[in-house]
């Protein structure tokens, strides 16, 4: 007899699962507040006070600097300064994670008309960047399968636990790893 699953109607009395994205949403009274305002308030509640200050300050600086003429011979200097300070404030106040802030110029500079998207992306996504990304992914894969711990335990079991021997073993491991991975990846791994 093959197992064809539960009989029809077996799960009819169970409540439907709530997707995690909507788990925070509570009963919203349409007369008292619109859905957008409630969602925005919940979204802002997740931010720390310094992040809220950073958001307000960044957009205030952006708007002010976009309307001030700094140089008539370099018309895009205003936009470049406004975008740079906007991104700097986002970085200092950590409005969003720093990794996301580092990618924002690819979006912000073309939107402001400072450079084209192709020019901005070519500065970010060149072969050197992809070399580092690939090396970091190899390190993440090594850490995911715990190969670095196995390797370290194997080395310690061979060399012993004396401090000089452990130091020599660490140097040997970094020497061997540097043959196969970049020095930056080796440092991250160790």
CSV table of N, CA and C in Angstrom, one decimal, residues 8 15 31 39 49 52 63 74 83 124 130 164 172 190:
chain,number,residue,atom,x,y,z
A,8,UNK,N,-8.4,13.7,2.5
A,8,UNK,CA,-8.9,15.1,2.2
A,8,UNK,C,-9.6,15.6,3.4
A,15,UNK,N,-5.5,26.7,11.5
A,15,UNK,CA,-5.4,28.1,10.9
A,15,UNK,C,-4.3,28.2,9.9
A,31,UNK,N,-10.7,53.5,9.9
A,31,UNK,CA,-11.1,54.9,10.2
A,31,UNK,C,-10.0,55.7,10.9
A,39,UNK,N,2.2,51.0,9.0
A,39,UNK,CA,3.4,50.2,8.6
A,39,UNK,C,4.7,51.1,8.7
A,49,UNK,N,17.6,55.6,18.2
A,49,UNK,CA,17.4,57.0,18.1
A,49,UNK,C,18.5,57.6,17.2
A,52,UNK,N,17.5,57.2,13.6
A,52,UNK,CA,16.5,58.2,13.2
A,52,UNK,C,17.1,59.5,13.0
A,63,UNK,N,18.8,67.7,0.8
A,63,UNK,CA,17.9,68.7,0.2
A,63,UNK,C,18.5,70.1,0.2
A,74,UNK,N,31.6,73.9,-12.5
A,74,UNK,CA,31.4,72.5,-12.3
A,74,UNK,C,30.0,72.2,-11.8
A,83,UNK,N,25.4,64.1,-2.5
A,83,UNK,CA,25.3,62.6,-2.4
A,83,UNK,C,26.4,62.1,-1.5
A,124,UNK,N,33.0,49.9,-9.2
A,124,UNK,CA,32.7,48.9,-8.1
A,124,UNK,C,33.0,47.5,-8.5
A,130,UNK,N,36.0,41.1,-7.9
A,130,UNK,CA,35.4,39.7,-8.0
A,130,UNK,C,36.5,38.7,-7.5
A,164,UNK,N,55.8,27.6,21.6
A,164,UNK,CA,56.7,27.8,20.5
A,164,UNK,C,56.3,26.9,19.3
A,172,UNK,N,53.2,27.8,9.8
A,172,UNK,CA,53.2,26.8,8.7
A,172,UNK,C,51.8,26.7,8.1
A,190,UNK,N,42.2,32.5,9.6
A,190,UNK,CA,43.0,32.3,10.8
A,190,UNK,C,42.4,33.1,11.9
